[in-house]
Short mmCIF file of C-alpha atoms and ligand atoms in Angstrom, two decimals:
data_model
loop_
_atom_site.label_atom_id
_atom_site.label_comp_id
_atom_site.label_asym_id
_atom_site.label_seq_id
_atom_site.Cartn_x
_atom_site.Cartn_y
_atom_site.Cartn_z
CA UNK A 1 90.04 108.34 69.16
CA UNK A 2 88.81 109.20 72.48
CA UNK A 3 90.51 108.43 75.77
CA UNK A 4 88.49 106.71 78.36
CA UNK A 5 90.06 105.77 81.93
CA UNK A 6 88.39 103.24 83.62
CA UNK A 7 88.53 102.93 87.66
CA UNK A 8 88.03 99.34 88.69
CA UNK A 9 88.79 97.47 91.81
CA UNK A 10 86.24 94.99 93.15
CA UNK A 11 84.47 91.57 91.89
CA UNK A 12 81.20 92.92 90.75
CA UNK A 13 83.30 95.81 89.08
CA UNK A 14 84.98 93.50 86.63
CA UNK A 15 81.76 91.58 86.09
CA UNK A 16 80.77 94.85 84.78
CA UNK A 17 83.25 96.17 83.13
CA UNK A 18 83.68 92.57 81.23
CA UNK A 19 80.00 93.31 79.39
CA UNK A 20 80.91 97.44 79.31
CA UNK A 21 84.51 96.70 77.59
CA UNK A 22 83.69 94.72 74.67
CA UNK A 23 80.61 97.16 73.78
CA UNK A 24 84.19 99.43 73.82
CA UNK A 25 86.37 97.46 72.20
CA UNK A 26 83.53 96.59 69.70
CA UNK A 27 82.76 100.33 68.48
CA UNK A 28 86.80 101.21 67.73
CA UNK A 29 86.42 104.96 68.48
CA UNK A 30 87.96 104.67 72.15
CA UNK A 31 91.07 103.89 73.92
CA UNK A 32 90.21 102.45 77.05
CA UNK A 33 93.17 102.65 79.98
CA UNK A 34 91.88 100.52 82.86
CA UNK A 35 93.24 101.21 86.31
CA UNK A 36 92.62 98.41 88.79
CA UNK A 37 93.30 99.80 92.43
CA UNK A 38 93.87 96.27 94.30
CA UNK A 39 90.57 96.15 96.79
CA UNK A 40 89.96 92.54 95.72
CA UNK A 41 93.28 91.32 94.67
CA UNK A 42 93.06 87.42 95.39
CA UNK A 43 93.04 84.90 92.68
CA UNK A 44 89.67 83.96 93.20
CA UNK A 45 88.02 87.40 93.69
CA UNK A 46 89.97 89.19 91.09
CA UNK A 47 92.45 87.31 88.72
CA UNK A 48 89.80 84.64 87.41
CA UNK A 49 86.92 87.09 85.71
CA UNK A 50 90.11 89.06 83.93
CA UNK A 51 91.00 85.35 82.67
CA UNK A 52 87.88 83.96 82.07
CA UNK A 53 85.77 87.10 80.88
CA UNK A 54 88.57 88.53 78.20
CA UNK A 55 88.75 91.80 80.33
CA UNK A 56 91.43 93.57 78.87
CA UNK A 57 94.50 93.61 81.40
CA UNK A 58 94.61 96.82 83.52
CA UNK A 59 97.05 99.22 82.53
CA UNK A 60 97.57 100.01 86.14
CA UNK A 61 97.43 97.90 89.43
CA UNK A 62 97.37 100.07 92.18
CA UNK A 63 97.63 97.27 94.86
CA UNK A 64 95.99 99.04 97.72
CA UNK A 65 93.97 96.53 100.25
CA UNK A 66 93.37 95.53 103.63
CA UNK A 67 93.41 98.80 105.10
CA UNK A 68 90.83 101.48 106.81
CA UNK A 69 88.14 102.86 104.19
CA UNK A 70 89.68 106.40 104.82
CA UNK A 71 93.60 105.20 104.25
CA UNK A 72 92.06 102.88 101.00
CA UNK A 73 90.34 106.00 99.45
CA UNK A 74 92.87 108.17 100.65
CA UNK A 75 96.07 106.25 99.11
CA UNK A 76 93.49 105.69 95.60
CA UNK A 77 92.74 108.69 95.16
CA UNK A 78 96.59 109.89 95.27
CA UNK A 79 97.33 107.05 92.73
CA UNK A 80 94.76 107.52 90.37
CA UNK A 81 95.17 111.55 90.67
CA UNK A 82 99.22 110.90 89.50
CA UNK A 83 97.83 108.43 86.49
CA UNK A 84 95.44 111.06 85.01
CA UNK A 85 97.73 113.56 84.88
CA UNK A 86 100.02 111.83 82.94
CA UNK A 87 97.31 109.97 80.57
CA UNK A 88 95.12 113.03 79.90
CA UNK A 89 91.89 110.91 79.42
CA UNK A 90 89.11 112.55 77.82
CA UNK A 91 86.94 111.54 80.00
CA UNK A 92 86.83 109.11 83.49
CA UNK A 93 84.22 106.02 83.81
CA UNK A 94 83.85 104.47 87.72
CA UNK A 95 81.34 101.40 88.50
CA UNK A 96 78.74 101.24 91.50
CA UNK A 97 79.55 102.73 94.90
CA UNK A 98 82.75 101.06 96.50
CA UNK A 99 86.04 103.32 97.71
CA UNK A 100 87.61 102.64 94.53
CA UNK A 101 84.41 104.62 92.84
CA UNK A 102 84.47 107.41 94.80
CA UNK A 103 88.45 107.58 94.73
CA UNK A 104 88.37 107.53 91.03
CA UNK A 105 85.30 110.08 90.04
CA UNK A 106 86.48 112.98 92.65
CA UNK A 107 90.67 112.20 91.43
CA UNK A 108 88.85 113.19 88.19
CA UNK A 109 86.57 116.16 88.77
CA UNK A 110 89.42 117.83 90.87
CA UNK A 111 91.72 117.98 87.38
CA UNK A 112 88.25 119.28 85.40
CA UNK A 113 87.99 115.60 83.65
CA UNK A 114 84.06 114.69 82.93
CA UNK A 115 83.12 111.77 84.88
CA UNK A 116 80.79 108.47 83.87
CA UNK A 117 78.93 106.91 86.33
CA UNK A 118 77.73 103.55 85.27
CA UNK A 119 74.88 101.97 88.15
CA UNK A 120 73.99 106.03 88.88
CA UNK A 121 70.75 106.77 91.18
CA UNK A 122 70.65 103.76 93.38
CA UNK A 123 69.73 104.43 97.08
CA UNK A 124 69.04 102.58 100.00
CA UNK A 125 68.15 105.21 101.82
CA UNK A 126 70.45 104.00 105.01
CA UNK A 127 73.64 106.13 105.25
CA UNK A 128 75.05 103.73 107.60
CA UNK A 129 76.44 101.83 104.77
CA UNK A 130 79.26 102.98 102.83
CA UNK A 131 78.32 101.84 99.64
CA UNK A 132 75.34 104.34 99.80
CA UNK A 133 77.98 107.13 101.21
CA UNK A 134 80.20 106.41 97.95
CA UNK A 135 77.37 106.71 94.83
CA UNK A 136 75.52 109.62 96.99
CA UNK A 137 78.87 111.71 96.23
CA UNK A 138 79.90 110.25 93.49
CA UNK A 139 76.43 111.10 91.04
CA UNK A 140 77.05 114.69 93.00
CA UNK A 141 80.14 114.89 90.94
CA UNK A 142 79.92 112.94 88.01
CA UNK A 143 78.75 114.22 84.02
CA UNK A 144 77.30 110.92 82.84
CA UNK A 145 74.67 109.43 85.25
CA UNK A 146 73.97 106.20 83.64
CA UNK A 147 70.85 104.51 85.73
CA UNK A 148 69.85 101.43 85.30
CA UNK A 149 66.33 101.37 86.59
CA UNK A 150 63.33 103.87 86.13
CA UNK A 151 63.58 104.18 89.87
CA UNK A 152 67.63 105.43 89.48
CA UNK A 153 66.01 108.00 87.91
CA UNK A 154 63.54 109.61 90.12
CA UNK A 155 65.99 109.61 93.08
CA UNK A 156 67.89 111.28 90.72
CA UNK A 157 65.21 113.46 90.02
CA UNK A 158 64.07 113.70 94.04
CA UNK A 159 67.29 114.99 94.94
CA UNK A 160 67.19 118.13 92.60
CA UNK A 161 69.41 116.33 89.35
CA UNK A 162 66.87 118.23 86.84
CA UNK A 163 68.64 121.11 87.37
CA UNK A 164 72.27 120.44 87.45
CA UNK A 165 74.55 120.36 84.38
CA UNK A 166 74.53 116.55 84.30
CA UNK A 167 72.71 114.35 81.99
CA UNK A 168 71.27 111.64 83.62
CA UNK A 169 70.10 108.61 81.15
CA UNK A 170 68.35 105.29 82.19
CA UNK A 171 70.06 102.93 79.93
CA UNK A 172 69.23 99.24 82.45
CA UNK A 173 72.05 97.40 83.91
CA UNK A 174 74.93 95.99 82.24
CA UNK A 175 74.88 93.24 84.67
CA UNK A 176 72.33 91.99 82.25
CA UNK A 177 74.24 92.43 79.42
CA UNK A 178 76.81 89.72 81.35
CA UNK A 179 74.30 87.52 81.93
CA UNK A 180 73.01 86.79 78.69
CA UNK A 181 76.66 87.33 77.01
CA UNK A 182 77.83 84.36 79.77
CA UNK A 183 74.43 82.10 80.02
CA UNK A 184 75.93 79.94 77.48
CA UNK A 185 79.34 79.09 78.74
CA UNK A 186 78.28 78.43 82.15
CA UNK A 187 80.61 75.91 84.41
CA UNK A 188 79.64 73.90 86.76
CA UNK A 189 81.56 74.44 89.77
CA UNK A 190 83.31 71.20 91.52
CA UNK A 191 81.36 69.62 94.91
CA UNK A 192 77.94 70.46 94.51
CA UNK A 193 75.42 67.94 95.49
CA UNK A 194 73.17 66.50 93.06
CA UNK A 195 69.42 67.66 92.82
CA UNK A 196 67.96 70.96 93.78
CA UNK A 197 69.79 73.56 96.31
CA UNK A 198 69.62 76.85 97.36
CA UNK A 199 72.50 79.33 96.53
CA UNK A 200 73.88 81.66 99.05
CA UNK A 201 76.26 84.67 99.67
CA UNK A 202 76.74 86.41 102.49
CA UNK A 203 79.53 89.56 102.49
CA UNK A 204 77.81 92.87 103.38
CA UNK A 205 80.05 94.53 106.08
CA UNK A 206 76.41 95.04 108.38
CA UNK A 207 76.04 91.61 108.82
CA UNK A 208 79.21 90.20 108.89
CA UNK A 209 80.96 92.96 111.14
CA UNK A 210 77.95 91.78 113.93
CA UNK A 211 78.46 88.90 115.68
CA UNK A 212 75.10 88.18 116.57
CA UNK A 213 73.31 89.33 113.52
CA UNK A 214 75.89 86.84 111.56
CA UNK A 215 74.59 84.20 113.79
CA UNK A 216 71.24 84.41 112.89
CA UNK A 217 72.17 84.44 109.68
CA UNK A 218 73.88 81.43 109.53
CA UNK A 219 71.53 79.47 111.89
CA UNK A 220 68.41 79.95 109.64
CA UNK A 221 70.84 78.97 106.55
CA UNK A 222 71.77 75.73 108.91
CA UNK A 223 68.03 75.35 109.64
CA UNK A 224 67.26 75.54 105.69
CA UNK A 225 70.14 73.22 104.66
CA UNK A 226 68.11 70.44 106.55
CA UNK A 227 65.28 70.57 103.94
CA UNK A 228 67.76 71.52 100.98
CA UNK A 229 71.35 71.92 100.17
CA UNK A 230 72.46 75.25 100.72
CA UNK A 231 75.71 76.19 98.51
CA UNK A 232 78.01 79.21 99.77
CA UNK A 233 81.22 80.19 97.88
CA UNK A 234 82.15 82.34 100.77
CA UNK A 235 83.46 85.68 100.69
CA UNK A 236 86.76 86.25 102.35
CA UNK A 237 85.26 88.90 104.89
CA UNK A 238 82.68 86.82 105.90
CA UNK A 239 85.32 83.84 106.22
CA UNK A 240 87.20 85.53 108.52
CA UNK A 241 84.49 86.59 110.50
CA UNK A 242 82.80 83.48 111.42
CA UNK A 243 86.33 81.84 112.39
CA UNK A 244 86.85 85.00 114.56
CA UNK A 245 83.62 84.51 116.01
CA UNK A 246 83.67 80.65 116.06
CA UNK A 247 80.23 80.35 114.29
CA UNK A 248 80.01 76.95 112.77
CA UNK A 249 78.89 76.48 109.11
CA UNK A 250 77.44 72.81 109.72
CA UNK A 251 75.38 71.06 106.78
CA UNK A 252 75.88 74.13 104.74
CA UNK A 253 78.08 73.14 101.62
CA UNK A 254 80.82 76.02 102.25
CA UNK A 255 82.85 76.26 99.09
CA UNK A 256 85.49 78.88 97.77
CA UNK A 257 84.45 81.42 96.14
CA UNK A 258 83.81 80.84 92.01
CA UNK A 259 84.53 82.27 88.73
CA UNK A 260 81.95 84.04 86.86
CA UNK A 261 81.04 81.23 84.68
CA UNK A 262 80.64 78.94 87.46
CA UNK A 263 78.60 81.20 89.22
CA UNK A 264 76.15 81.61 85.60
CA UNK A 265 75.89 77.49 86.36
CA UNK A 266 75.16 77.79 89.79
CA UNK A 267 72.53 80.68 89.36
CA UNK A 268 71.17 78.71 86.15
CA UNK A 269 70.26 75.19 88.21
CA UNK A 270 69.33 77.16 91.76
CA UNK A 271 65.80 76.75 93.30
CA UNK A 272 66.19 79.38 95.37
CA UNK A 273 68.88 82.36 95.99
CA UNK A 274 69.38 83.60 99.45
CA UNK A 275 71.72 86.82 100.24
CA UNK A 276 72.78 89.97 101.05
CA UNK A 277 74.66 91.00 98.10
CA UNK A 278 73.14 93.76 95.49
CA UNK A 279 74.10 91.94 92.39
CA UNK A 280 72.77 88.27 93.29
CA UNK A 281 69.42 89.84 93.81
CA UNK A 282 69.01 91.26 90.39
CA UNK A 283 71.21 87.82 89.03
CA UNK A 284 68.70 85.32 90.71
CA UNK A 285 66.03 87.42 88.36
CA UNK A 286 67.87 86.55 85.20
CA UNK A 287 67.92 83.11 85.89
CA UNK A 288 64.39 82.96 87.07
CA UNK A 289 65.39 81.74 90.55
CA UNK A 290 63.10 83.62 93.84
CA UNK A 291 65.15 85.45 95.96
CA UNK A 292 65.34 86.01 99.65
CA UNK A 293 67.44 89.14 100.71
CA UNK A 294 68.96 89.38 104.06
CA UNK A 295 68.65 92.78 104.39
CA UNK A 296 66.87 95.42 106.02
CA UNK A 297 65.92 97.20 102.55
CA UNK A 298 67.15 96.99 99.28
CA UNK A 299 68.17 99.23 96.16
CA UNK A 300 66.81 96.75 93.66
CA UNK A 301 62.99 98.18 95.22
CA UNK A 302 61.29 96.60 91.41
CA UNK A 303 62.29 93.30 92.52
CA UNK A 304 60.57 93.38 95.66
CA UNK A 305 57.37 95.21 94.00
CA UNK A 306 56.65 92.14 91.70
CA UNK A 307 57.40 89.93 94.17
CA UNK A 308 60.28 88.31 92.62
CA UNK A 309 62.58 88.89 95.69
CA UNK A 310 61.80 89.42 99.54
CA UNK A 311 63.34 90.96 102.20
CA UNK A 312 64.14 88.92 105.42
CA UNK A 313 64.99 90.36 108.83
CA UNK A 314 68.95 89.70 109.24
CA UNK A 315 68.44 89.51 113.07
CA UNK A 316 66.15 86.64 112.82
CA UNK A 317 66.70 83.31 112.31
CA UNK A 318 62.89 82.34 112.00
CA UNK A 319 62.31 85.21 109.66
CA UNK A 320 64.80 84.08 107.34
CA UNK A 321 64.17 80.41 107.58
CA UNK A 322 60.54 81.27 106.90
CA UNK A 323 60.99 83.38 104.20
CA UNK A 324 63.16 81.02 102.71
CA UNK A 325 60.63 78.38 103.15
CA UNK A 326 57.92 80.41 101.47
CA UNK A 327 59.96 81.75 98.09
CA UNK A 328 60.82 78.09 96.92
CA UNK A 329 57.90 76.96 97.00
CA UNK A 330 56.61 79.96 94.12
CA UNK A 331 56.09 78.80 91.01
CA UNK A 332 53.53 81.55 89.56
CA UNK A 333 56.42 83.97 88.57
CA UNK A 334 56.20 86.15 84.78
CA UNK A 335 59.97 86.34 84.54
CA UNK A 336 59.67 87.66 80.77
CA UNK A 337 59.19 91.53 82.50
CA UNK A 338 61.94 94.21 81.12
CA UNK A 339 63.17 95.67 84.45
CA UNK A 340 66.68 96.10 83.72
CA UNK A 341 66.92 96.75 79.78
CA UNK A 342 67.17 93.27 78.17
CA UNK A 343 70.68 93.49 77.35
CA UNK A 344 71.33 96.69 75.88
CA UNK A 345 73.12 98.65 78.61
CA UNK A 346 76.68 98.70 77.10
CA UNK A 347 76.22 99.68 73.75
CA UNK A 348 73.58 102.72 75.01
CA UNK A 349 76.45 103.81 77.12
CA UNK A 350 79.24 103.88 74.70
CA UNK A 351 77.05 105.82 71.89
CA UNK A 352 76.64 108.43 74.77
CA UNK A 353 79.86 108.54 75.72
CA UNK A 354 81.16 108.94 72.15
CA UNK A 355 78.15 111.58 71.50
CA UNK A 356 79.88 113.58 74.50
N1 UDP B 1 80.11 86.39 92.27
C1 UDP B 1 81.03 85.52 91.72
N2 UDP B 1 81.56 84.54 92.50
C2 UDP B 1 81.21 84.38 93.81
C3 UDP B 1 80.26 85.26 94.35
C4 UDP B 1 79.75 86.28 93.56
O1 UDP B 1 81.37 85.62 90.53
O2 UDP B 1 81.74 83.47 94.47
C5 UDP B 1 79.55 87.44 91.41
C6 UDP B 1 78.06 87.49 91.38
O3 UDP B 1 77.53 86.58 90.46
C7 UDP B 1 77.81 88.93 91.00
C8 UDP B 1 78.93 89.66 91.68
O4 UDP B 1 79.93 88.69 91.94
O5 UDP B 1 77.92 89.11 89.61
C9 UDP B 1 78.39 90.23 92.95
O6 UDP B 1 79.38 90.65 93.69
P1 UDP B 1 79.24 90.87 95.27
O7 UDP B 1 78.12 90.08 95.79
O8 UDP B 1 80.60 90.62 95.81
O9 UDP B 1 78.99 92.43 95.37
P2 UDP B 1 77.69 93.33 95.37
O10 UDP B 1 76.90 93.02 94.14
O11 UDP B 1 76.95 93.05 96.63
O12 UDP B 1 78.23 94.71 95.34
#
């Protein structure tokens, strides 16, 4: 039996790791030890997807939050380094690109422990963002580059990856595999108005960390909300920005943030998704909902090629009330293409990782 640590820590990480730990559980040839390091720790941003999506219970809670990124990866990666010295895993599996990713992988590669990256290759090519600082060095150190787009891939492959001692497999996106495991047990969340809305999120640190750009933001949601409902379970970041820059939230239908399942309802009966968050983009494509992302650019670049998402300028109201405008309306979309592997990214990583 093999001995797989798994470094977990935020929302879209356990959303991930709900679809990657059953293929585990499932194939009874590893032990999986799951370390959760405490970046999202409330109720509603961590406890509910262990309860609702059977994750197994971590083995570990490291209980590090709200402080700097350097004191967060800093006090993780001393953790997670005392954990895998006592546990001896075979072999170390992080998620994505947040401080707990980075944190876990280089803990790992410092003791000579082989190192899965699940979501490898992704770019945005703007190292202003720390998400794109954390997977840069984390597929620089990792054994297992699981991508889970063609276009993973060849950044991979533009950066020099043919010739390192890695193997780097496209094997699509386990958020996928959550989807279509979920689709069926969907919840609809309480408060939502009747009829068609739009479905929003808003968390990304360059747009709620700018005053300005946040107001834009939330004006051409305001705008929007005038034609259709616009529903926002609203990230605690972003919560605590607007009240700290008194930016009202009028006509938008603000609600808590939601469990997985009632975000699979909310996705499901959407006309139109508009955000900034990576997963939502690639979520509003499951569900066959157009998507407008308020971003400058985007890793999710297929999306965007077939015209299934759009980018909107995050500094202009106009921009995104007009691309909002124009993406509803679409009704000429294919959404039967295979962009992100139909479903099959969890068991093709756990046959690798046993083949290792
Ligand atoms: N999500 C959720 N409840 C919410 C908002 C988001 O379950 O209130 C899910 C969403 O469906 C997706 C994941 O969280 O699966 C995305 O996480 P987030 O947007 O926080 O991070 P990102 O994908 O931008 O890294």
């Amino acid at each position: 039996m093999k001995k797989l640590i798994t470094v977990i820590g935020a929302r879209p990480q356990f959303i991930k790791a709900a679809a990657v730990s059953r293929s585990i559980i499932e194939s009874g040839q590893i032990n999986e030890v799951i370390i959760h390091t405490g970046q999202h720790y409330d109720v509603n941003m961590s406890d509910v997807f262990f309860d609702e999506l059977s994750i197994p219970r971590p083995n570990y809670n490291l209980d590090i939050h709200g402080v700097s990124h350097g004191a967060m990866t800093g006090r993780m990666l001393e953790g997670i380094e005392d954990i895998l010295k006592s546990e001896k895993p075979d072999m170390l599996m992080v998620y994505g690109d947040t401080n707990s990713t980075i944190a876990g992988a280089l803990a790992a590669k410092k003791l000579h422990i082989p190192v899965a990256h699940i979501e490898a290759g992704l770019r945005s090519f703007n190292m202003k963002m720390p998400e794109e600082i954390n997977r840069i060095l984390t597929d620089r150190i990792s054994d297992l580059l699981f991508c889970p787009t063609d276009t993973a891939v060849k950044n991979l492959e533009d950066e020099g990856y043919d010739s390192l001692e890695n193997q780097v497999i496209k094997v699509g996106d386990v958020m996928q595999d959550a989807a279509l495991f979920y689709s069926s047990r969907a919840k609809r969340p309480d408060g939502i108005p009747h009829g068609e809305f739009v479905l929003s999120t808003v968390h990304r640190a360059a747009n709620t960390d700018n005053p300005t750009r946040l107001n834009q933001i939330f004006d051409g949601l305001k705008r929007f909300s005038e034609i259709m409902p616009v529903v926002l379970p609203l990230h605690p970041r972003t919560k605590g920005a607007l009240k700290k820059n008194g930016i009202s939230t009028e006509g938008i239908t603000v609600i808590d943030p939601v469990g997985y399942l009632e975000m699979v309802w909310l996705l499901q009966n959407s006309s139109l998704v508009c955000t900034d968050s990576g997963g939502l983009q690639k979520e509003a494509f499951f569900f066959e909902s157009p998507c407008v992302t308020v971003r400058d650019q985007t890793e999710w670049v297929e999306l965007i090629e077939f015209g299934y998402n759009v980018l909107a300028n995050p500094d202009s109201a106009d921009d995104i009330f007009e691309k909002m405008s124009g993406a509803v309306k679409r009704t000429d979309q294919d959404w039967g293409r295979d962009l992100y592997g139909k479903g099959a990214a969890s068991s093709l990583i756990v046959n690798t990782i046993l083949d290792f």
